[in-house]
Each structure stands twice: as C-alpha cells, then as structure tokens.
mmCIF file of C-alpha atoms in Angstrom:
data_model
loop_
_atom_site.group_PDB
_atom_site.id
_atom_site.type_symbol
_atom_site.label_atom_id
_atom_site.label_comp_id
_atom_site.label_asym_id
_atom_site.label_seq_id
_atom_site.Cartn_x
_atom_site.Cartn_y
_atom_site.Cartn_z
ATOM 1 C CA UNK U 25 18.609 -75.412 31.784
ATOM 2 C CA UNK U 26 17.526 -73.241 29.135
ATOM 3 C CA UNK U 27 14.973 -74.618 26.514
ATOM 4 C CA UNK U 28 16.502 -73.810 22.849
ATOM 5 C CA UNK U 29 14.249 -71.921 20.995
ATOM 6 C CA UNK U 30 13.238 -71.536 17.170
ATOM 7 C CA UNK U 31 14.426 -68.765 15.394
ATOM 8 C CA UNK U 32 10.368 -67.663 15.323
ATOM 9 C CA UNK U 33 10.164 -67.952 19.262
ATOM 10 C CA UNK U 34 13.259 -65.479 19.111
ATOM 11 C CA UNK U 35 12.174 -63.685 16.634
ATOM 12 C CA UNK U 36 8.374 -63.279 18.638
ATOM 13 C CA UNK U 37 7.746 -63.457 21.914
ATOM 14 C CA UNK U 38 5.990 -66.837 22.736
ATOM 15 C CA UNK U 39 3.819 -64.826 25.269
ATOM 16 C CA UNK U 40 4.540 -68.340 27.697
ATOM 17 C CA UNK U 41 7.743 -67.066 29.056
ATOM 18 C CA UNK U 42 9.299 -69.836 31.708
ATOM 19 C CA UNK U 43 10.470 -66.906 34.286
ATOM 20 C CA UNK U 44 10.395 -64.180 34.878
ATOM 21 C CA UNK U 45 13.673 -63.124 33.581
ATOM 22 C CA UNK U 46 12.871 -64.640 30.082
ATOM 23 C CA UNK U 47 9.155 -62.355 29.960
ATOM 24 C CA UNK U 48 11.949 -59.541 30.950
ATOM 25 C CA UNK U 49 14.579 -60.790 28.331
ATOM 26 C CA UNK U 50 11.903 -60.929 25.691
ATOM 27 C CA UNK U 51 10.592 -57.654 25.961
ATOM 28 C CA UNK U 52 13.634 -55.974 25.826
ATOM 29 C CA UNK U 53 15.001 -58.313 22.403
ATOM 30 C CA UNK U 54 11.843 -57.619 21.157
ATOM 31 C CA UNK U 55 11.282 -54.722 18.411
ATOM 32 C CA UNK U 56 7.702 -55.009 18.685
ATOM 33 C CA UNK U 57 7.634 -54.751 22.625
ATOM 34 C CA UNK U 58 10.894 -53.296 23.966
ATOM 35 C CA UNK U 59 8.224 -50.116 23.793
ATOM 36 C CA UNK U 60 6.058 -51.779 27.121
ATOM 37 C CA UNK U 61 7.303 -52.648 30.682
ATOM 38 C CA UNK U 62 7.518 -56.257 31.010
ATOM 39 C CA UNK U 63 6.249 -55.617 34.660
ATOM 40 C CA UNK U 64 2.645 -52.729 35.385
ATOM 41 C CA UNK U 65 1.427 -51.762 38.779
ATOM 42 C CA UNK U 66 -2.207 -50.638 38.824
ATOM 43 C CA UNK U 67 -1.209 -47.392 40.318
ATOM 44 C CA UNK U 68 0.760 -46.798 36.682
ATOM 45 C CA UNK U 69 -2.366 -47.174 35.030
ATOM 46 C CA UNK U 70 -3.979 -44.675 36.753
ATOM 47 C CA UNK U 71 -5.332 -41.153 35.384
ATOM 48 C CA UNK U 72 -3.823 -39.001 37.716
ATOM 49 C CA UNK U 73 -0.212 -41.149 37.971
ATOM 50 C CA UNK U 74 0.716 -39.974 34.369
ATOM 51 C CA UNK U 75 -1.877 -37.631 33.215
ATOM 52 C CA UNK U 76 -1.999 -39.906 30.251
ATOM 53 C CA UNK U 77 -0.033 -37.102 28.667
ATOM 54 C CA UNK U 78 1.766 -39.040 26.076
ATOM 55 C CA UNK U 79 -1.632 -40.686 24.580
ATOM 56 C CA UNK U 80 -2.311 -37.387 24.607
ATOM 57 C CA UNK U 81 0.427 -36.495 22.810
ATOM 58 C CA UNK U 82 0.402 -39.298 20.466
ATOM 59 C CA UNK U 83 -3.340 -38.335 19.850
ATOM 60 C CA UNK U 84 -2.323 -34.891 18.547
ATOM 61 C CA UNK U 85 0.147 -35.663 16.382
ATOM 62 C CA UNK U 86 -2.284 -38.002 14.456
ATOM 63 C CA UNK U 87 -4.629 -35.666 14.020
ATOM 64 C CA UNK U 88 -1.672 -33.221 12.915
ATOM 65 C CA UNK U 89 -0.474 -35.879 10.568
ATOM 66 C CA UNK U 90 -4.224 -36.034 9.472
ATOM 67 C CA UNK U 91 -5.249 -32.281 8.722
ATOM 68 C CA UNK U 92 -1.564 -32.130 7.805
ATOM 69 C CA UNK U 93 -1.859 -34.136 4.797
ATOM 70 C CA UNK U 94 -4.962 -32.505 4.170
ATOM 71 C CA UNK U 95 -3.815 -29.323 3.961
ATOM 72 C CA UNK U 96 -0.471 -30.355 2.063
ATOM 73 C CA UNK U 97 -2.789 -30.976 -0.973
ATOM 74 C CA UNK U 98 -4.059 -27.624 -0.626
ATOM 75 C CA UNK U 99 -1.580 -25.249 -0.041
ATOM 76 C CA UNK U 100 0.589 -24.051 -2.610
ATOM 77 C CA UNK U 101 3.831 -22.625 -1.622
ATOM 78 C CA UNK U 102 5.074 -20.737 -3.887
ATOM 79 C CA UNK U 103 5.986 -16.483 -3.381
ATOM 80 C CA UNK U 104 2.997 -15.349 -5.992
ATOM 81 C CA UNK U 105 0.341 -18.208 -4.631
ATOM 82 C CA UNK U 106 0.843 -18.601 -0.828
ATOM 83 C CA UNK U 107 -1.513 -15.937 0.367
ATOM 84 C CA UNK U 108 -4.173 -16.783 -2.215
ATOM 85 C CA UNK U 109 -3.906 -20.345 -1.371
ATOM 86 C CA UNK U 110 -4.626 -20.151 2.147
ATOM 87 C CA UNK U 111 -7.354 -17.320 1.577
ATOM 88 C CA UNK U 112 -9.065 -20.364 -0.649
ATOM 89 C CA UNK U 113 -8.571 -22.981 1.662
ATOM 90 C CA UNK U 114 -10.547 -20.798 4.285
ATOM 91 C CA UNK U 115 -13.301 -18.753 2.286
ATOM 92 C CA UNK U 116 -13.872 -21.235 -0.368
ATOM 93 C CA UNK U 117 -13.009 -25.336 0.806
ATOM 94 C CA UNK U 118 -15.416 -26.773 2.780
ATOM 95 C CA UNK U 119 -14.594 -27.318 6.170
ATOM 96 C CA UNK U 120 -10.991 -25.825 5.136
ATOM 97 C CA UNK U 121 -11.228 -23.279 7.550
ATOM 98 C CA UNK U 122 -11.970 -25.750 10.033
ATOM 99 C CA UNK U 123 -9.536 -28.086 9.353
ATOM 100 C CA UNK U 124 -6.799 -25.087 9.187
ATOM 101 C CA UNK U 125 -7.701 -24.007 12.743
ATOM 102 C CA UNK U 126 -7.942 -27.645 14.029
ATOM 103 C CA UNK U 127 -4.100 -28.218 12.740
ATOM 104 C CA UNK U 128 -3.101 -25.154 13.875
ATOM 105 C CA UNK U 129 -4.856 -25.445 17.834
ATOM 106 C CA UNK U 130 -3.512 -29.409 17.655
ATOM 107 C CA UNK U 131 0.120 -27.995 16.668
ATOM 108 C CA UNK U 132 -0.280 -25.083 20.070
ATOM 109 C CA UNK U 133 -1.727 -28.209 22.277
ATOM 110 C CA UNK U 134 0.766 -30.672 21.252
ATOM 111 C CA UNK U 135 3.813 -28.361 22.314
ATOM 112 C CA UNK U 136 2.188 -27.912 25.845
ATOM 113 C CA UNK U 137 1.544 -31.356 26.383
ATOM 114 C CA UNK U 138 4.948 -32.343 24.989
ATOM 115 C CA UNK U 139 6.661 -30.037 27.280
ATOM 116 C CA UNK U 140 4.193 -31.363 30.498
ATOM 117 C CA UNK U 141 4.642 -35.209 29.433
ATOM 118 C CA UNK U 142 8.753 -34.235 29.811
ATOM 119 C CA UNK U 143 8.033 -32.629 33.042
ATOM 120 C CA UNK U 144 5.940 -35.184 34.300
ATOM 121 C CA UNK U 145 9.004 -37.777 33.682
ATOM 122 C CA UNK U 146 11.349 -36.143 34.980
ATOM 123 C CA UNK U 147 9.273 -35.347 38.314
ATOM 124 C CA UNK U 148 8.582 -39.292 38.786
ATOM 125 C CA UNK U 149 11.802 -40.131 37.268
ATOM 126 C CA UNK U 150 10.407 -42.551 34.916
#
C-alpha cells in the first residue's frame, strides 16, 4: 500500500524513505540527487578505488572558472591590443602573471585528469 504523498514530498525527498525501492525511486525523480547513488560501499569511498579524479576535476575547473573571470576583465582581444594586453597583465598586474600561469597549468591538469577520470570508468565500468 503506497502512502500518497504531497506534492513537496515529491517534489523533495523526505530523507524517511519506507523501502528501499522508494530511497531508490527518490533519488532517481530527484533533480537535486539523481547525481548520488542511492546505495555506497566503503570500498567506493576509498582513495585508491577512484583516485578521486573527478573532485579533482571539478576542483580545476573552479579554479579555471576563477582565474578565468579574472583574466576576462583583463584581456583585451582585439588584433592591435592582444599582445600588449597580455604583456600588461604579466609585467605590470599584480599577481597577473601568477594568475595567468595558474589558469593556464589548471587548463594542462584538467585535460589529464579528464582523460584519467574517463579511463578510470571505463576500467571499473562504473
């Protein structure tokens, strides 16, 4: 007998699921979970299991959408001001040349990790 639920409860998960085939159901309705297994094993959580490569991944394209923005205010691309902009941002914004090399080293790291965090799943076939 199944319990009818408010269009909230649908809407939400209730987090007080009455199987397990309603946490499953729930997770998968869900827009805000359907991201997370509705069941984890410890050995999932584990470093060496995934590599946490796509944290990793996720990690590097903040800090690519961070410097990113940064240097989007800073760069002007046009033909006669594209070299002199980017000679500015290094020789005369602080920390520009820093934050140039940090986007550009994020942008090299996140295409390796990428490409390892696809390998990875298909290896385990998760």
């Amino acid at each position: 007998m199944e319990v009818k639920k408010s269009k909230w409860d649908r809407l939400f998960w209730t987090w007080k699921p009455a199987s397990e085939r309603e946490a499953g159901d729930s997770v998968v309705r869900n827009l805000l979970l359907h991201w997370f297994p509705a069941k984890v094993t410890k050995e999932s959580l584990s470093f060496r299991y995934s590599f946490w490569l796509g944290t990793v991944s996720a990690l590097l394209f903040g800090i690519l959408a961070v410097t990113g923005v940064v240097l989007m205010f800073l760069y002007v691309p046009s033909v006669e001001r594209a070299y002199p902009s980017v000679k500015d941002l290094e020789f005369t914004v602080s920390f520009g040349g820093f934050i140039r090399a940090v986007h550009r080293i994020s942008a090299h790291l996140m295409v390796a990790v990428v490409f390892l965090h696809l390998v990875r799943v298909f290896w385990t076939g998760a």
